[in-house]
Amino acid sequence: RHNKYGLTHQTWQDSLTGYIHENGDSLNLSHPIAYLEVQALTVDGLLRTADTLQADNPEKSAQWRKAAHEIRHATLQDFWDEEDQFFVSSIDRDKNGEPRKDGVEQSDPGWMLNTAIFDGLPPDERQKYITAIVTKLFSSDFLTDAGIRSRSVEYAETVGVADYHGSLVSWPIDTYMAAKGLRRQGFPKLADQLEARILNSVNASGDFYEFFYVEPDGTVLLNPEAARKKTSGAENFPVQMFPEKGIAWTVAATLMIKYRNGKRALHPENPTPPSWESELEQDILAHIPDISPIKAVSELHKKFTAEPG
């Protein structure tokens, strides 16, 4: 905070408008802010470290495990919105210093899936939280042909521009982290759906963009310059910034997906046994477009309406 060149939010959604309130206001940066993604990763890190220390330092291991459980309890209690049946992404403080939830639906809960925050919970509680996250991310509010929107499309006009981590962008790394979490929680086919969207977008665009613009109607703008053109009936498509090319975490996500696909071609995975996870997965698959990796260039151009970058 004291570094004038520092990022506004010390999370992956690090832009000024990465976290907003429902009226479009920014969070109160003059007070501490709690971020959902940070809480989940902290729990995961503490539990992993506790496991590592168990044999050589059981006392310290127990202390860190206790801290992890306390943070998990507070996170599930304070970030869960019972009315919306979803997690908020941040909690800041009002002018009086009182905690307040942002209330805006973002993709951050997807990052929780690839952590240990749900491990060891009572089965019904674990099912409630995971079902809510998976169902929401695969709803029309978030799912696109390029991947997961950073923020629900419901807030597409809240900021006034297509912002860096907003409703009109889909980040391959964000989608990939959700896919990793889906595999961890027992939803491999849904993970395949997200990974196929990443591969197709990267292949069709011809570069490893840090994100893709996606219009409210779902049109994926593979060439960022296409955002300058008339879209969705609007005179223009104002953007906060254009994505950079050759971004390492888009490269890494794409390579890992290709590695997994190649490995599975040689060693097919075992079928998923019947469970509430497999039932939910089948129900979602029945209601979303079935997308597979496209290998032919001509087919890629048919699928994506914008000119390749």
Short mmCIF file of C-alpha atoms in Angstrom, two decimals:
data_model
loop_
_atom_site.label_atom_id
_atom_site.label_comp_id
_atom_site.label_asym_id
_atom_site.label_seq_id
_atom_site.Cartn_x
_atom_site.Cartn_y
_atom_site.Cartn_z
CA ARG A 1 0.00 0.00 0.00
CA HIS A 2 2.89 2.39 0.68
CA ASN A 3 4.44 1.69 -2.73
CA LYS A 4 3.02 4.20 -5.20
CA TYR A 5 3.77 1.73 -8.00
CA GLY A 6 2.10 -1.15 -6.16
CA LEU A 7 -0.97 -2.97 -7.43
CA THR A 8 -4.35 -1.92 -6.10
CA HIS A 9 -5.38 -5.38 -4.93
CA GLN A 10 -2.72 -7.91 -3.96
CA THR A 11 -4.54 -10.82 -5.61
CA TRP A 12 -4.77 -12.25 -9.11
CA GLN A 13 -7.55 -9.73 -9.85
CA ASP A 14 -5.15 -6.90 -9.20
CA SER A 15 -6.76 -4.03 -11.14
CA LEU A 16 -8.56 -1.05 -9.63
CA THR A 17 -11.95 -2.44 -10.65
CA GLY A 18 -11.05 -6.07 -9.95
CA TYR A 19 -13.37 -5.92 -6.94
CA ILE A 20 -16.39 -3.63 -6.79
CA HIS A 21 -19.65 -3.17 -4.96
CA GLU A 22 -22.96 -3.72 -6.74
CA ASN A 23 -23.33 0.01 -7.45
CA GLY A 24 -19.93 0.04 -9.17
CA ASP A 25 -18.03 1.71 -6.33
CA SER A 26 -14.50 0.54 -5.62
CA LEU A 27 -13.64 -1.09 -2.32
CA ASN A 28 -12.49 1.07 0.59
CA LEU A 29 -8.71 0.95 0.24
CA SER A 30 -8.11 2.95 3.40
CA HIS A 31 -8.94 -0.08 5.55
CA PRO A 32 -7.83 -3.73 5.41
CA ILE A 33 -9.64 -5.94 2.88
CA ALA A 34 -10.19 -9.69 3.07
CA TYR A 35 -10.18 -11.63 -0.20
CA LEU A 36 -11.84 -15.02 -0.66
CA GLU A 37 -9.07 -16.45 -2.84
CA VAL A 38 -6.42 -15.46 -0.27
CA GLN A 39 -8.35 -17.12 2.56
CA ALA A 40 -8.68 -20.40 0.64
CA LEU A 41 -5.02 -20.47 -0.40
CA THR A 42 -3.95 -19.67 3.16
CA VAL A 43 -5.94 -22.61 4.49
CA ASP A 44 -4.41 -24.83 1.83
CA GLY A 45 -0.87 -23.66 2.59
CA LEU A 46 -1.26 -24.12 6.35
CA LEU A 47 -2.66 -27.62 5.97
CA ARG A 48 0.06 -28.68 3.53
CA THR A 49 2.74 -27.32 5.84
CA ALA A 50 1.16 -29.04 8.84
CA ASP A 51 1.33 -32.33 6.96
CA THR A 52 4.99 -31.71 6.12
CA LEU A 53 5.90 -30.95 9.73
CA GLN A 54 3.86 -33.75 11.28
CA ALA A 55 6.74 -36.22 11.71
CA ASP A 56 9.53 -33.83 12.75
CA ASN A 57 7.60 -31.16 14.65
CA PRO A 58 4.15 -32.41 15.69
CA GLU A 59 3.60 -29.49 18.08
CA LYS A 60 4.11 -26.86 15.38
CA SER A 61 2.11 -29.00 12.95
CA ALA A 62 -0.84 -29.02 15.37
CA GLN A 63 -0.64 -25.23 15.78
CA TRP A 64 -0.74 -24.61 12.04
CA ARG A 65 -3.51 -27.12 11.50
CA LYS A 66 -5.56 -25.37 14.19
CA ALA A 67 -4.96 -22.02 12.51
CA ALA A 68 -6.07 -23.49 9.17
CA HIS A 69 -9.32 -24.78 10.66
CA GLU A 70 -10.04 -21.42 12.31
CA ILE A 71 -9.47 -19.53 9.05
CA ARG A 72 -11.60 -22.04 7.16
CA HIS A 73 -14.45 -21.68 9.63
CA ALA A 74 -14.34 -17.88 9.44
CA THR A 75 -14.13 -17.94 5.63
CA LEU A 76 -17.10 -20.26 5.14
CA GLN A 77 -19.09 -18.28 7.68
CA ASP A 78 -18.28 -14.73 6.58
CA PHE A 79 -17.93 -15.05 2.80
CA TRP A 80 -20.96 -17.29 2.21
CA ASP A 81 -24.09 -15.43 1.09
CA GLU A 82 -27.03 -17.55 2.18
CA GLU A 83 -29.54 -15.58 0.13
CA ASP A 84 -27.61 -15.88 -3.15
CA GLN A 85 -26.21 -19.33 -2.29
CA PHE A 86 -22.76 -18.27 -3.44
CA PHE A 87 -19.54 -16.87 -2.05
CA VAL A 88 -18.70 -13.17 -2.19
CA SER A 89 -15.15 -12.41 -3.31
CA SER A 90 -14.15 -9.73 -0.85
CA ILE A 91 -15.03 -8.04 2.41
CA ASP A 92 -14.00 -4.44 2.96
CA ARG A 93 -15.08 -1.85 5.55
CA ASP A 94 -17.46 1.07 5.30
CA LYS A 95 -16.61 4.62 6.39
CA ASN A 96 -17.39 3.63 9.97
CA GLY A 97 -15.00 0.69 9.84
CA GLU A 98 -17.75 -1.94 9.80
CA PRO A 99 -17.19 -5.03 7.60
CA ARG A 100 -19.33 -5.28 4.44
CA LYS A 101 -19.53 -7.90 1.69
CA ASP A 102 -19.05 -6.78 -1.92
CA GLY A 103 -22.17 -8.65 -3.08
CA VAL A 104 -20.89 -9.02 -6.66
CA GLU A 105 -20.68 -12.49 -8.18
CA GLN A 106 -17.17 -13.17 -9.48
CA SER A 107 -15.23 -16.21 -10.63
CA ASP A 108 -12.98 -16.28 -7.54
CA PRO A 109 -14.92 -19.09 -5.83
CA GLY A 110 -13.67 -21.34 -8.63
CA TRP A 111 -10.17 -21.05 -7.14
CA MET A 112 -11.44 -22.59 -3.90
CA LEU A 113 -12.06 -25.89 -5.68
CA ASN A 114 -8.35 -26.61 -6.06
CA THR A 115 -7.58 -26.11 -2.37
CA ALA A 116 -8.09 -28.16 0.78
CA ILE A 117 -10.67 -25.77 2.21
CA PHE A 118 -13.53 -28.25 1.69
CA ASP A 119 -11.56 -31.33 2.77
CA GLY A 120 -12.85 -32.93 5.93
CA LEU A 121 -16.12 -31.01 6.06
CA PRO A 122 -19.32 -32.90 6.87
CA PRO A 123 -20.52 -34.45 3.56
CA ASP A 124 -23.71 -32.37 3.35
CA GLU A 125 -21.82 -29.13 3.97
CA ARG A 126 -19.15 -29.95 1.41
CA GLN A 127 -21.81 -30.84 -1.14
CA LYS A 128 -23.67 -27.58 -0.54
CA TYR A 129 -20.66 -25.36 -1.16
CA ILE A 130 -19.21 -27.27 -4.11
CA THR A 131 -22.59 -27.63 -5.81
CA ALA A 132 -23.16 -23.89 -5.52
CA ILE A 133 -19.79 -23.02 -7.06
CA VAL A 134 -19.95 -25.54 -9.90
CA THR A 135 -23.54 -24.72 -10.80
CA LYS A 136 -22.88 -20.99 -10.85
CA LEU A 137 -19.70 -21.17 -12.96
CA PHE A 138 -21.50 -23.26 -15.59
CA SER A 139 -24.51 -20.98 -15.70
CA SER A 140 -25.11 -18.50 -18.51
CA ASP A 141 -23.87 -15.77 -16.18
CA PHE A 142 -20.30 -17.06 -16.44
CA LEU A 143 -19.78 -19.79 -19.05
CA THR A 144 -18.71 -18.74 -22.56
CA ASP A 145 -17.05 -20.42 -25.53
CA ALA A 146 -13.74 -18.91 -24.36
CA GLY A 147 -14.04 -20.00 -20.74
CA ILE A 148 -15.31 -18.46 -17.51
CA ARG A 149 -16.10 -14.75 -17.25
CA SER A 150 -14.23 -12.99 -14.45
CA ARG A 151 -17.47 -11.43 -13.24
CA SER A 152 -21.10 -12.33 -13.84
CA VAL A 153 -22.48 -10.89 -17.07
CA GLU A 154 -25.21 -9.38 -14.90
CA TYR A 155 -22.75 -6.56 -14.12
CA ALA A 156 -21.63 -5.96 -17.71
CA GLU A 157 -22.65 -2.29 -17.62
CA THR A 158 -21.82 -1.55 -13.99
CA VAL A 159 -18.31 -0.20 -14.53
CA GLY A 160 -19.05 1.52 -17.85
CA VAL A 161 -16.21 -0.16 -19.77
CA ALA A 162 -15.01 -3.67 -20.49
CA ASP A 163 -12.68 -3.75 -17.52
CA TYR A 164 -9.57 -5.86 -16.98
CA HIS A 165 -11.22 -8.35 -14.62
CA GLY A 166 -14.83 -7.70 -15.47
CA SER A 167 -17.93 -9.25 -16.98
CA LEU A 168 -16.71 -9.00 -20.58
CA VAL A 169 -13.39 -10.82 -20.23
CA SER A 170 -12.37 -14.44 -19.81
CA TRP A 171 -8.86 -15.26 -18.57
CA PRO A 172 -7.42 -18.64 -19.59
CA ILE A 173 -5.58 -18.92 -16.26
CA ASP A 174 -8.79 -18.27 -14.31
CA THR A 175 -10.61 -20.90 -16.34
CA TYR A 176 -7.71 -23.32 -15.95
CA MET A 177 -7.63 -22.93 -12.17
CA ALA A 178 -11.34 -23.74 -12.09
CA ALA A 179 -10.70 -26.79 -14.30
CA LYS A 180 -7.96 -28.03 -11.96
CA GLY A 181 -10.33 -27.64 -9.05
CA LEU A 182 -13.09 -29.50 -10.85
CA ARG A 183 -10.79 -32.49 -11.31
CA ARG A 184 -9.80 -32.35 -7.65
CA GLN A 185 -13.45 -32.36 -6.57
CA GLY A 186 -14.59 -35.14 -8.90
CA PHE A 187 -15.87 -33.39 -12.05
CA PRO A 188 -13.43 -34.47 -14.81
CA LYS A 189 -15.87 -34.06 -17.71
CA LEU A 190 -16.69 -30.51 -16.72
CA ALA A 191 -12.97 -29.83 -16.47
CA ASP A 192 -12.62 -31.15 -20.03
CA GLN A 193 -15.25 -28.66 -21.17
CA LEU A 194 -13.34 -25.71 -19.73
CA GLU A 195 -10.00 -26.91 -21.04
CA ALA A 196 -11.40 -27.38 -24.55
CA ARG A 197 -12.55 -23.78 -24.50
CA ILE A 198 -9.07 -22.61 -23.56
CA LEU A 199 -7.38 -24.63 -26.29
CA ASN A 200 -9.82 -23.54 -28.98
CA SER A 201 -9.54 -19.86 -28.08
CA VAL A 202 -5.75 -19.91 -27.98
CA ASN A 203 -5.48 -21.88 -31.23
CA ALA A 204 -8.02 -19.72 -33.04
CA SER A 205 -6.45 -16.45 -31.89
CA GLY A 206 -2.94 -17.50 -32.85
CA ASP A 207 -1.39 -16.20 -29.63
CA PHE A 208 -1.29 -16.67 -25.87
CA TYR A 209 -3.35 -13.64 -24.85
CA GLU A 210 -3.74 -12.96 -21.14
CA PHE A 211 -7.53 -12.72 -21.65
CA PHE A 212 -10.21 -12.66 -24.32
CA TYR A 213 -13.01 -10.15 -24.64
CA VAL A 214 -16.44 -11.77 -24.69
CA GLU A 215 -19.52 -9.73 -25.51
CA PRO A 216 -22.71 -9.97 -23.43
CA ASP A 217 -24.25 -12.20 -26.12
CA GLY A 218 -21.29 -14.60 -25.89
CA THR A 219 -19.40 -13.52 -29.00
CA VAL A 220 -15.68 -14.10 -28.45
CA LEU A 221 -13.41 -11.37 -29.84
CA LEU A 222 -10.27 -13.29 -30.69
CA ASN A 223 -8.50 -10.25 -32.06
CA PRO A 224 -8.40 -7.58 -29.30
CA GLU A 225 -8.48 -4.85 -31.93
CA ALA A 226 -11.95 -6.11 -32.85
CA ALA A 227 -13.07 -4.56 -29.58
CA ARG A 228 -12.78 -1.18 -31.27
CA LYS A 229 -15.45 -2.12 -33.77
CA LYS A 230 -19.20 -1.90 -33.39
CA THR A 231 -20.48 -4.83 -31.33
CA SER A 232 -23.80 -5.92 -29.87
CA GLY A 233 -25.58 -2.95 -31.38
CA ALA A 234 -23.41 -0.43 -29.53
CA GLU A 235 -21.54 2.36 -31.28
CA ASN A 236 -18.31 1.24 -29.71
CA PHE A 237 -16.88 -1.21 -27.23
CA PRO A 238 -14.87 0.86 -24.71
CA VAL A 239 -12.15 -1.19 -23.07
CA GLN A 240 -10.01 -0.52 -20.02
CA MET A 241 -6.93 -2.02 -21.64
CA PHE A 242 -5.88 -4.53 -24.28
CA PRO A 243 -4.51 -7.96 -23.36
CA GLU A 244 -0.82 -8.66 -23.61
CA LYS A 245 0.48 -11.46 -25.82
CA GLY A 246 2.67 -14.39 -24.90
CA ILE A 247 1.64 -14.35 -21.24
CA ALA A 248 3.42 -17.12 -19.31
CA TRP A 249 0.45 -18.38 -17.36
CA THR A 250 -1.63 -18.74 -20.52
CA VAL A 251 1.28 -20.62 -22.07
CA ALA A 252 1.65 -22.83 -18.98
CA ALA A 253 -2.07 -23.59 -18.77
CA THR A 254 -2.21 -24.51 -22.46
CA LEU A 255 0.85 -26.76 -22.24
CA MET A 256 -0.52 -28.56 -19.18
CA ILE A 257 -3.83 -29.18 -20.93
CA LYS A 258 -2.07 -30.58 -24.00
CA TYR A 259 0.19 -32.71 -21.81
CA ARG A 260 -2.81 -34.17 -19.97
CA ASN A 261 -4.68 -34.84 -23.21
CA GLY A 262 -1.66 -36.60 -24.67
CA LYS A 263 -1.16 -38.66 -21.54
CA ARG A 264 -4.81 -39.71 -21.50
CA ALA A 265 -4.61 -40.77 -25.13
CA LEU A 266 -1.99 -43.33 -24.10
CA HIS A 267 -3.48 -44.18 -20.71
CA PRO A 268 -7.26 -43.61 -20.61
CA GLU A 269 -8.66 -42.58 -17.24
CA ASN A 270 -11.03 -44.88 -15.38
CA PRO A 271 -14.76 -44.07 -15.54
CA THR A 272 -16.09 -41.97 -12.67
CA PRO A 273 -18.11 -44.12 -10.22
CA PRO A 274 -21.72 -43.08 -9.47
CA SER A 275 -21.94 -40.31 -6.87
CA TRP A 276 -23.65 -36.99 -6.28
CA GLU A 277 -20.72 -35.41 -8.12
CA SER A 278 -21.27 -37.54 -11.23
CA GLU A 279 -25.03 -36.89 -11.11
CA LEU A 280 -24.49 -33.13 -10.90
CA GLU A 281 -21.92 -33.32 -13.68
CA GLN A 282 -24.29 -35.16 -16.00
CA ASP A 283 -27.07 -32.69 -15.26
CA ILE A 284 -24.85 -29.71 -16.11
CA LEU A 285 -23.48 -31.37 -19.24
CA ALA A 286 -27.05 -31.83 -20.47
CA HIS A 287 -27.65 -28.08 -20.29
CA ILE A 288 -24.46 -26.57 -21.74
CA PRO A 289 -22.95 -26.60 -25.25
CA ASP A 290 -20.71 -29.66 -25.70
CA ILE A 291 -17.33 -28.34 -26.85
CA SER A 292 -14.34 -30.46 -27.79
CA PRO A 293 -10.84 -29.39 -28.85
CA ILE A 294 -10.93 -28.36 -32.53
CA LYS A 295 -7.87 -29.40 -34.52
CA ALA A 296 -8.69 -28.19 -38.03
CA VAL A 297 -7.99 -24.50 -38.73
CA SER A 298 -11.00 -24.25 -41.02
CA GLU A 299 -13.27 -25.52 -38.24
CA LEU A 300 -11.80 -23.04 -35.77
CA HIS A 301 -12.67 -20.16 -38.06
CA LYS A 302 -16.23 -21.44 -38.44
CA LYS A 303 -16.62 -21.68 -34.68
CA PHE A 304 -15.29 -18.23 -33.86
CA THR A 305 -16.83 -15.37 -35.79
CA ALA A 306 -14.07 -12.81 -35.23
CA GLU A 307 -10.98 -12.77 -37.40
CA PRO A 308 -7.98 -14.49 -35.81
CA GLY A 309 -5.36 -12.22 -34.21
#
